[in-house]
PDB file of C-alpha atoms in Angstrom:
ATOM      1  CA  MET Q  90       9.098 -21.688  -0.716  1.00  0.00           C
ATOM      2  CA  SER Q  91      12.723 -21.878  -1.689  1.00  0.00           C
ATOM      3  CA  GLU Q  92      12.982 -18.109  -2.136  1.00  0.00           C
ATOM      4  CA  GLN Q  93      12.437 -15.463   0.519  1.00  0.00           C
ATOM      5  CA  HIS Q  94       8.962 -13.921   0.482  1.00  0.00           C
ATOM      6  CA  PRO Q  95       9.135 -10.403  -1.002  1.00  0.00           C
ATOM      7  CA  VAL Q  96       7.341  -8.834   1.989  1.00  0.00           C
ATOM      8  CA  VAL Q  97       9.871 -10.362   4.366  1.00  0.00           C
ATOM      9  CA  ARG Q  98      12.713  -9.100   2.218  1.00  0.00           C
ATOM     10  CA  MET Q  99      11.219  -5.609   1.957  1.00  0.00           C
ATOM     11  CA  MET Q 100      10.800  -5.468   5.732  1.00  0.00           C
ATOM     12  CA  GLU Q 101      14.466  -6.370   6.153  1.00  0.00           C
ATOM     13  CA  ASP Q 102      15.404  -3.723   3.582  1.00  0.00           C
ATOM     14  CA  LEU Q 103      13.300  -1.165   5.447  1.00  0.00           C
ATOM     15  CA  ARG Q 104      14.870  -1.916   8.829  1.00  0.00           C
ATOM     16  CA  ARG Q 105      18.333  -1.662   7.302  1.00  0.00           C
ATOM     17  CA  ALA Q 106      17.505   1.673   5.686  1.00  0.00           C
ATOM     18  CA  LEU Q 107      16.129   3.138   8.910  1.00  0.00           C
ATOM     19  CA  GLN Q 108      19.471   2.535  10.589  1.00  0.00           C
ATOM     20  CA  LYS Q 109      21.051   5.087   8.251  1.00  0.00           C
ATOM     21  CA  PRO Q 110      20.771   8.885   8.504  1.00  0.00           C
ATOM     22  CA  VAL Q 111      17.715  10.180   6.671  1.00  0.00           C
ATOM     23  CA  GLU Q 112      19.775  11.960   4.026  1.00  0.00           C
ATOM     24  CA  GLN Q 113      21.363   8.647   3.006  1.00  0.00           C
ATOM     25  CA  ARG Q 114      18.018   7.047   2.122  1.00  0.00           C
ATOM     26  CA  ARG Q 115      16.221   7.345  -1.223  1.00  0.00           C
ATOM     27  CA  TRP Q 116      12.800   5.785  -1.049  1.00  0.00           C
ATOM     28  CA  ALA Q 117      11.349   4.354  -4.237  1.00  0.00           C
ATOM     29  CA  MET Q 118       8.430   2.237  -5.389  1.00  0.00           C
ATOM     30  CA  VAL Q 119       8.331  -0.365  -8.148  1.00  0.00           C
ATOM     31  CA  ILE Q 120       5.009  -1.503  -9.649  1.00  0.00           C
ATOM     32  CA  ASP Q 121       4.868  -4.610 -11.832  1.00  0.00           C
ATOM     33  CA  LEU Q 122       2.125  -3.951 -14.384  1.00  0.00           C
ATOM     34  CA  ARG Q 123       2.252  -7.603 -15.454  1.00  0.00           C
ATOM     35  CA  LYS Q 124       0.962  -8.616 -12.028  1.00  0.00           C
ATOM     36  CA  CYS Q 125      -1.576  -5.872 -11.286  1.00  0.00           C
ATOM     37  CA  VAL Q 126      -5.076  -7.333 -11.639  1.00  0.00           C
ATOM     38  CA  GLY Q 127      -7.022  -4.115 -11.090  1.00  0.00           C
ATOM     39  CA  CYS Q 128      -8.522  -5.180  -7.766  1.00  0.00           C
ATOM     40  CA  TYR Q 129      -8.177  -1.630  -6.327  1.00  0.00           C
ATOM     41  CA  ALA Q 130      -7.126  -3.056  -2.957  1.00  0.00           C
ATOM     42  CA  CYS Q 131      -4.277  -0.542  -2.844  1.00  0.00           C
ATOM     43  CA  THR Q 132      -6.692   2.351  -3.407  1.00  0.00           C
ATOM     44  CA  VAL Q 133      -9.040   1.145  -0.668  1.00  0.00           C
ATOM     45  CA  ALA Q 134      -6.171   0.443   1.737  1.00  0.00           C
ATOM     46  CA  CYS Q 135      -4.772   3.939   1.173  1.00  0.00           C
ATOM     47  CA  ILE Q 136      -8.150   5.580   1.793  1.00  0.00           C
ATOM     48  CA  SER Q 137      -8.637   3.532   4.951  1.00  0.00           C
ATOM     49  CA  GLU Q 138      -5.107   4.078   6.262  1.00  0.00           C
ATOM     50  CA  ASN Q 139      -5.088   7.839   5.756  1.00  0.00           C
ATOM     51  CA  LYS Q 140      -8.794   8.412   6.577  1.00  0.00           C
ATOM     52  CA  LEU Q 141      -9.344  10.114   3.236  1.00  0.00           C
ATOM     53  CA  PRO Q 142     -12.613  11.959   2.505  1.00  0.00           C
ATOM     54  CA  PRO Q 143     -14.718  11.654  -0.668  1.00  0.00           C
ATOM     55  CA  GLY Q 144     -13.006  13.027  -3.745  1.00  0.00           C
ATOM     56  CA  ILE Q 145      -9.493  12.324  -2.455  1.00  0.00           C
ATOM     57  CA  ALA Q 146      -7.531   9.296  -3.646  1.00  0.00           C
ATOM     58  CA  TYR Q 147      -3.764   9.194  -3.260  1.00  0.00           C
ATOM     59  CA  ARG Q 148      -3.424   6.001  -5.285  1.00  0.00           C
ATOM     60  CA  PRO Q 149      -5.976   5.717  -8.078  1.00  0.00           C
ATOM     61  CA  VAL Q 150      -5.665   2.874 -10.570  1.00  0.00           C
ATOM     62  CA  LEU Q 151      -5.848   3.958 -14.194  1.00  0.00           C
ATOM     63  CA  THR Q 152      -7.120   1.602 -16.897  1.00  0.00           C
ATOM     64  CA  GLU Q 153      -5.556   1.339 -20.336  1.00  0.00           C
ATOM     65  CA  THR Q 154      -7.282  -0.530 -23.173  1.00  0.00           C
ATOM     66  CA  ARG Q 155      -4.991  -1.880 -25.856  1.00  0.00           C
ATOM     67  CA  GLY Q 156      -5.472  -3.629 -29.178  1.00  0.00           C
ATOM     68  CA  THR Q 157      -8.203  -3.732 -31.786  1.00  0.00           C
ATOM     69  CA  TYR Q 158     -11.487  -5.586 -31.396  1.00  0.00           C
ATOM     70  CA  PRO Q 159     -11.807  -8.486 -30.933  1.00  0.00           C
ATOM     71  CA  HIS Q 160      -8.178  -8.744 -29.812  1.00  0.00           C
ATOM     72  CA  VAL Q 161      -8.438  -6.306 -26.918  1.00  0.00           C
ATOM     73  CA  SER Q 162      -6.706  -6.334 -23.545  1.00  0.00           C
ATOM     74  CA  ARG Q 163      -6.691  -4.090 -20.508  1.00  0.00           C
ATOM     75  CA  ARG Q 164      -3.781  -2.945 -18.382  1.00  0.00           C
ATOM     76  CA  PHE Q 165      -4.136  -1.465 -14.910  1.00  0.00           C
ATOM     77  CA  ILE Q 166      -1.747   1.305 -13.873  1.00  0.00           C
ATOM     78  CA  PRO Q 167      -1.645   2.305 -10.184  1.00  0.00           C
ATOM     79  CA  ARG Q 168      -0.578   5.935  -9.968  1.00  0.00           C
ATOM     80  CA  PRO Q 169       0.694   7.197  -6.617  1.00  0.00           C
ATOM     81  CA  CYS Q 170       2.665  10.420  -6.282  1.00  0.00           C
ATOM     82  CA  MET Q 171       5.854  10.011  -8.287  1.00  0.00           C
ATOM     83  CA  GLN Q 172       7.991  11.606  -5.510  1.00  0.00           C
ATOM     84  CA  CYS Q 173      10.009  13.352  -8.223  1.00  0.00           C
ATOM     85  CA  GLU Q 174      13.690  14.074  -7.808  1.00  0.00           C
ATOM     86  CA  ASN Q 175      12.948  17.418  -9.504  1.00  0.00           C
ATOM     87  CA  PRO Q 176       9.356  18.085  -8.382  1.00  0.00           C
ATOM     88  CA  PRO Q 177       7.685  20.885 -10.366  1.00  0.00           C
ATOM     89  CA  CYS Q 178       5.083  21.259  -7.613  1.00  0.00           C
ATOM     90  CA  VAL Q 179       7.658  22.591  -5.149  1.00  0.00           C
ATOM     91  CA  SER Q 180       8.929  25.545  -7.146  1.00  0.00           C
ATOM     92  CA  VAL Q 181       5.458  26.971  -7.859  1.00  0.00           C
ATOM     93  CA  CYS Q 182       4.240  27.004  -4.247  1.00  0.00           C
ATOM     94  CA  PRO Q 183       4.135  30.691  -3.229  1.00  0.00           C
ATOM     95  CA  VAL Q 184       4.314  29.980   0.514  1.00  0.00           C
ATOM     96  CA  GLY Q 185       6.760  27.064   0.640  1.00  0.00           C
ATOM     97  CA  ALA Q 186       4.101  24.689   1.930  1.00  0.00           C
ATOM     98  CA  THR Q 187       5.393  21.760  -0.114  1.00  0.00           C
ATOM     99  CA  TRP Q 188       8.979  20.598  -0.241  1.00  0.00           C
ATOM    100  CA  LYS Q 189      11.185  17.570  -0.767  1.00  0.00           C
ATOM    101  CA  ARG Q 190      12.594  15.879   2.303  1.00  0.00           C
ATOM    102  CA  ALA Q 191      16.178  14.688   2.546  1.00  0.00           C
ATOM    103  CA  ASP Q 192      15.006  11.123   1.786  1.00  0.00           C
ATOM    104  CA  GLY Q 193      13.255  12.280  -1.397  1.00  0.00           C
ATOM    105  CA  ILE Q 194       9.623  12.206  -0.243  1.00  0.00           C
ATOM    106  CA  VAL Q 195       7.670  15.314  -1.250  1.00  0.00           C
ATOM    107  CA  VAL Q 196       5.457  16.487   1.611  1.00  0.00           C
ATOM    108  CA  ILE Q 197       2.885  19.204   2.358  1.00  0.00           C
ATOM    109  CA  ASN Q 198       2.511  21.399   5.448  1.00  0.00           C
ATOM    110  CA  TYR Q 199      -1.256  21.648   5.789  1.00  0.00           C
ATOM    111  CA  ASP Q 200      -1.057  24.584   8.196  1.00  0.00           C
ATOM    112  CA  GLN Q 201       1.035  26.533   5.719  1.00  0.00           C
ATOM    113  CA  CYS Q 202      -0.868  25.624   2.529  1.00  0.00           C
ATOM    114  CA  ILE Q 203      -3.232  28.375   1.329  1.00  0.00           C
ATOM    115  CA  GLY Q 204      -5.081  26.207  -1.178  1.00  0.00           C
ATOM    116  CA  CYS Q 205      -4.025  28.189  -4.245  1.00  0.00           C
ATOM    117  CA  ARG Q 206      -3.732  24.937  -6.225  1.00  0.00           C
ATOM    118  CA  TYR Q 207      -0.740  26.057  -8.285  1.00  0.00           C
ATOM    119  CA  CYS Q 208       0.911  22.731  -7.455  1.00  0.00           C
ATOM    120  CA  ILE Q 209      -2.066  20.812  -8.873  1.00  0.00           C
ATOM    121  CA  THR Q 210      -1.589  22.608 -12.166  1.00  0.00           C
ATOM    122  CA  ALA Q 211       2.182  22.089 -12.117  1.00  0.00           C
ATOM    123  CA  CYS Q 212       2.086  18.342 -11.445  1.00  0.00           C
ATOM    124  CA  PRO Q 213       2.312  16.496 -14.784  1.00  0.00           C
ATOM    125  CA  TYR Q 214       0.990  13.288 -13.186  1.00  0.00           C
ATOM    126  CA  ALA Q 215      -2.280  14.666 -11.739  1.00  0.00           C
ATOM    127  CA  ALA Q 216      -1.137  13.264  -8.401  1.00  0.00           C
ATOM    128  CA  ARG Q 217      -2.498  16.094  -6.247  1.00  0.00           C
ATOM    129  CA  SER Q 218      -6.064  16.732  -5.090  1.00  0.00           C
ATOM    130  CA  PHE Q 219      -7.855  19.621  -3.407  1.00  0.00           C
ATOM    131  CA  ASP Q 220      -9.732  18.857  -0.195  1.00  0.00           C
ATOM    132  CA  ALA Q 221     -13.054  20.661  -0.632  1.00  0.00           C
ATOM    133  CA  GLY Q 222     -14.278  19.679   2.834  1.00  0.00           C
ATOM    134  CA  TYR Q 223     -16.813  16.964   2.109  1.00  0.00           C
ATOM    135  CA  PHE Q 224     -17.779  14.158   4.443  1.00  0.00           C
ATOM    136  CA  TYR Q 225     -19.261  10.916   3.152  1.00  0.00           C
ATOM    137  CA  SER Q 226     -22.356  11.611   5.258  1.00  0.00           C
ATOM    138  CA  ASP Q 227     -22.953  14.874   3.351  1.00  0.00           C
ATOM    139  CA  PHE Q 228     -24.327  12.814   0.478  1.00  0.00           C
ATOM    140  CA  GLU Q 229     -26.735  10.949   2.747  1.00  0.00           C
ATOM    141  CA  GLY Q 230     -28.236  13.928   4.545  1.00  0.00           C
ATOM    142  CA  GLY Q 231     -26.796  13.085   7.938  1.00  0.00           C
ATOM    143  CA  GLN Q 232     -24.134  14.155  10.398  1.00  0.00           C
ATOM    144  CA  PRO Q 233     -20.522  12.942  10.121  1.00  0.00           C
ATOM    145  CA  GLN Q 234     -20.285   9.340  11.191  1.00  0.00           C
ATOM    146  CA  PRO Q 235     -17.840   8.157  13.874  1.00  0.00           C
ATOM    147  CA  TYR Q 236     -15.535   6.577  11.297  1.00  0.00           C
ATOM    148  CA  GLU Q 237     -15.220   9.974   9.584  1.00  0.00           C
ATOM    149  CA  LEU Q 238     -13.976  11.575  12.798  1.00  0.00           C
ATOM    150  CA  LEU Q 239     -11.151   9.147  13.465  1.00  0.00           C
ATOM    151  CA  PRO Q 240      -7.754  10.891  13.656  1.00  0.00           C
ATOM    152  CA  SER Q 241      -5.665  10.599  10.515  1.00  0.00           C
ATOM    153  CA  PRO Q 242      -2.122   9.302  11.052  1.00  0.00           C
ATOM    154  CA  GLU Q 243      -0.731  11.425   8.192  1.00  0.00           C
ATOM    155  CA  TYR Q 244       2.637  12.972   9.002  1.00  0.00           C
ATOM    156  CA  GLY Q 245       2.233  11.630  12.545  1.00  0.00           C
ATOM    157  CA  GLN Q 246      -0.121  14.499  13.443  1.00  0.00           C
ATOM    158  CA  GLY Q 247      -3.337  12.654  14.337  1.00  0.00           C
ATOM    159  CA  ARG Q 248      -5.662  15.306  12.899  1.00  0.00           C
ATOM    160  CA  VAL Q 249      -9.396  14.875  13.442  1.00  0.00           C
ATOM    161  CA  ARG Q 250     -11.389  16.108  10.452  1.00  0.00           C
ATOM    162  CA  ARG Q 251     -13.249  19.374  11.143  1.00  0.00           C
ATOM    163  CA  ARG Q 252     -14.923  21.730   8.705  1.00  0.00           C
ATOM    164  CA  ASP Q 253     -12.995  24.728  10.006  1.00  0.00           C
ATOM    165  CA  ALA Q 254      -9.501  23.250  10.086  1.00  0.00           C
ATOM    166  CA  SER Q 255      -6.774  21.866   7.840  1.00  0.00           C
ATOM    167  CA  PRO Q 256      -6.463  19.787   5.724  1.00  0.00           C
ATOM    168  CA  ILE Q 257      -9.832  21.073   4.499  1.00  0.00           C
ATOM    169  CA  GLY Q 258      -9.041  23.784   1.963  1.00  0.00           C
ATOM    170  CA  ASN Q 259      -5.594  22.347   1.325  1.00  0.00           C
ATOM    171  CA  VAL Q 260      -3.957  20.284  -1.392  1.00  0.00           C
ATOM    172  CA  ARG Q 261      -3.259  16.639  -0.513  1.00  0.00           C
ATOM    173  CA  LYS Q 262      -1.168  13.854  -2.004  1.00  0.00           C
ATOM    174  CA  CYS Q 263       0.495  10.492  -1.482  1.00  0.00           C
ATOM    175  CA  HIS Q 264       3.498  10.539   0.840  1.00  0.00           C
ATOM    176  CA  PHE Q 265       4.446   6.848   0.658  1.00  0.00           C
ATOM    177  CA  CYS Q 266       2.718   6.411   4.065  1.00  0.00           C
ATOM    178  CA  LEU Q 267       5.555   8.318   5.699  1.00  0.00           C
ATOM    179  CA  HIS Q 268       4.067   7.764   9.153  1.00  0.00           C
ATOM    180  CA  ARG Q 269       4.275   3.999   8.612  1.00  0.00           C
ATOM    181  CA  ILE Q 270       7.794   4.067   7.180  1.00  0.00           C
ATOM    182  CA  GLU Q 271       9.152   5.954  10.167  1.00  0.00           C
ATOM    183  CA  ARG Q 272       7.870   3.301  12.553  1.00  0.00           C
ATOM    184  CA  GLY Q 273       9.292   0.459  10.474  1.00  0.00           C
ATOM    185  CA  GLN Q 274       6.205  -0.530   8.485  1.00  0.00           C
ATOM    186  CA  LEU Q 275       5.682  -0.802   4.743  1.00  0.00           C
ATOM    187  CA  PRO Q 276       3.179   1.521   3.003  1.00  0.00           C
ATOM    188  CA  ALA Q 277      -0.419   0.309   3.166  1.00  0.00           C
ATOM    189  CA  CYS Q 278      -0.640  -0.121  -0.611  1.00  0.00           C
ATOM    190  CA  VAL Q 279       2.339  -2.476  -0.606  1.00  0.00           C
ATOM    191  CA  LEU Q 280       0.926  -4.825   2.015  1.00  0.00           C
ATOM    192  CA  SER Q 281      -2.587  -4.859   0.546  1.00  0.00           C
ATOM    193  CA  CYS Q 282      -1.512  -5.823  -2.988  1.00  0.00           C
ATOM    194  CA  MET Q 283      -3.032  -9.260  -3.606  1.00  0.00           C
ATOM    195  CA  GLY Q 284      -1.023  -9.776  -6.791  1.00  0.00           C
ATOM    196  CA  ARG Q 285       2.244  -8.794  -5.065  1.00  0.00           C
ATOM    197  CA  ALA Q 286       2.761  -6.194  -7.763  1.00  0.00           C
ATOM    198  CA  THR Q 287       4.039  -3.325  -5.601  1.00  0.00           C
ATOM    199  CA  TYR Q 288       7.478  -3.100  -4.034  1.00  0.00           C
ATOM    200  CA  PHE Q 289       9.053  -0.473  -1.798  1.00  0.00           C
ATOM    201  CA  GLY Q 290      12.511   0.226  -0.452  1.00  0.00           C
ATOM    202  CA  ASP Q 291      15.696   2.252  -0.439  1.00  0.00           C
ATOM    203  CA  LEU Q 292      17.309   2.794  -3.841  1.00  0.00           C
ATOM    204  CA  ASN Q 293      20.551   3.780  -2.137  1.00  0.00           C
ATOM    205  CA  ASP Q 294      20.848   0.236  -0.792  1.00  0.00           C
ATOM    206  CA  PRO Q 295      22.290  -1.981  -3.567  1.00  0.00           C
ATOM    207  CA  GLN Q 296      21.075  -5.069  -1.668  1.00  0.00           C
ATOM    208  CA  SER Q 297      17.443  -3.933  -1.579  1.00  0.00           C
ATOM    209  CA  LEU Q 298      14.728  -5.556  -3.650  1.00  0.00           C
ATOM    210  CA  VAL Q 299      13.787  -2.269  -5.359  1.00  0.00           C
ATOM    211  CA  ALA Q 300      17.397  -1.662  -6.388  1.00  0.00           C
ATOM    212  CA  GLU Q 301      17.446  -5.114  -7.941  1.00  0.00           C
ATOM    213  CA  LEU Q 302      14.159  -4.553  -9.773  1.00  0.00           C
ATOM    214  CA  VAL Q 303      14.999  -1.140 -11.248  1.00  0.00           C
ATOM    215  CA  SER Q 304      18.098  -2.652 -12.840  1.00  0.00           C
ATOM    216  CA  GLN Q 305      15.898  -4.826 -15.055  1.00  0.00           C
ATOM    217  CA  PRO Q 306      15.722  -3.970 -18.790  1.00  0.00           C
ATOM    218  CA  ASN Q 307      11.905  -3.792 -18.768  1.00  0.00           C
ATOM    219  CA  VAL Q 308      11.680  -0.796 -16.408  1.00  0.00           C
ATOM    220  CA  ILE Q 309       9.965   2.440 -17.437  1.00  0.00           C
ATOM    221  CA  ARG Q 310       8.998   5.701 -15.731  1.00  0.00           C
ATOM    222  CA  LEU Q 311       6.110   7.964 -16.675  1.00  0.00           C
ATOM    223  CA  LYS Q 312       6.893  11.101 -18.691  1.00  0.00           C
ATOM    224  CA  GLU Q 313      10.650  10.757 -18.305  1.00  0.00           C
ATOM    225  CA  GLU Q 314      11.127  13.334 -21.042  1.00  0.00           C
ATOM    226  CA  LEU Q 315      10.029  16.069 -18.616  1.00  0.00           C
ATOM    227  CA  GLY Q 316      13.140  15.620 -16.473  1.00  0.00           C
ATOM    228  CA  THR Q 317      11.211  15.183 -13.229  1.00  0.00           C
ATOM    229  CA  GLU Q 318      13.128  11.966 -12.398  1.00  0.00           C
ATOM    230  CA  PRO Q 319      10.197  10.135 -10.739  1.00  0.00           C
ATOM    231  CA  LYS Q 320      10.983   7.558  -8.068  1.00  0.00           C
ATOM    232  CA  VAL Q 321       8.079   5.323  -9.028  1.00  0.00           C
ATOM    233  CA  PHE Q 322       9.165   2.709 -11.553  1.00  0.00           C
ATOM    234  CA  TYR Q 323       7.023   0.354 -13.623  1.00  0.00           C
ATOM    235  CA  LEU Q 324       7.851  -3.136 -14.871  1.00  0.00           C
ATOM    236  CA  VAL Q 325       6.248  -3.849 -18.252  1.00  0.00           C
TER     237      VAL Q 325
END
């Protein structure tokens, strides 16, 4: 290949960003809807990476049908958390359990969250889910399987799922695989994308791939009119 592979370039961008103070980074994601084939690999990779229970999906893929029969087409729209610059979910939390980090990622303190679900209502992107405490084995009449008791790497805490402990009873959401970023790895959804439709990097770095992509004229963001300033961009 005459050009540098995008994963290699994104890894270089990531290493360069991690050399800066956290407040000088601004993480962003770009999703090329022209390349997404609706394989759901990103959804599966996210569930596997974060050890998510049934009913929780940080990165669902929405399907849009366009046209009039018989000239009909489908478009697949991955929808992670938008990591808004002005997140409406933060201001409604009565206990301060969710906040925006200096690098722009919106996070949740599971031990502080009381499960009131105000943030679910406030999020205009439906990017938050409530963990009702189910195990996959609950639907098969058995005890939790070993794979359901593996520690989750979320936020670097290594929590083992238990019915009497967080994050059960809490709200959960995508965090751009923060635990992977901080050890110099790309988010799981980025690496698993077979169509190479998802890109990640530091918007504050003018040399980064994401900074180059968001400068294109065919870039959109969801519900921009709300003033949330999402940091997930789509190429159409």
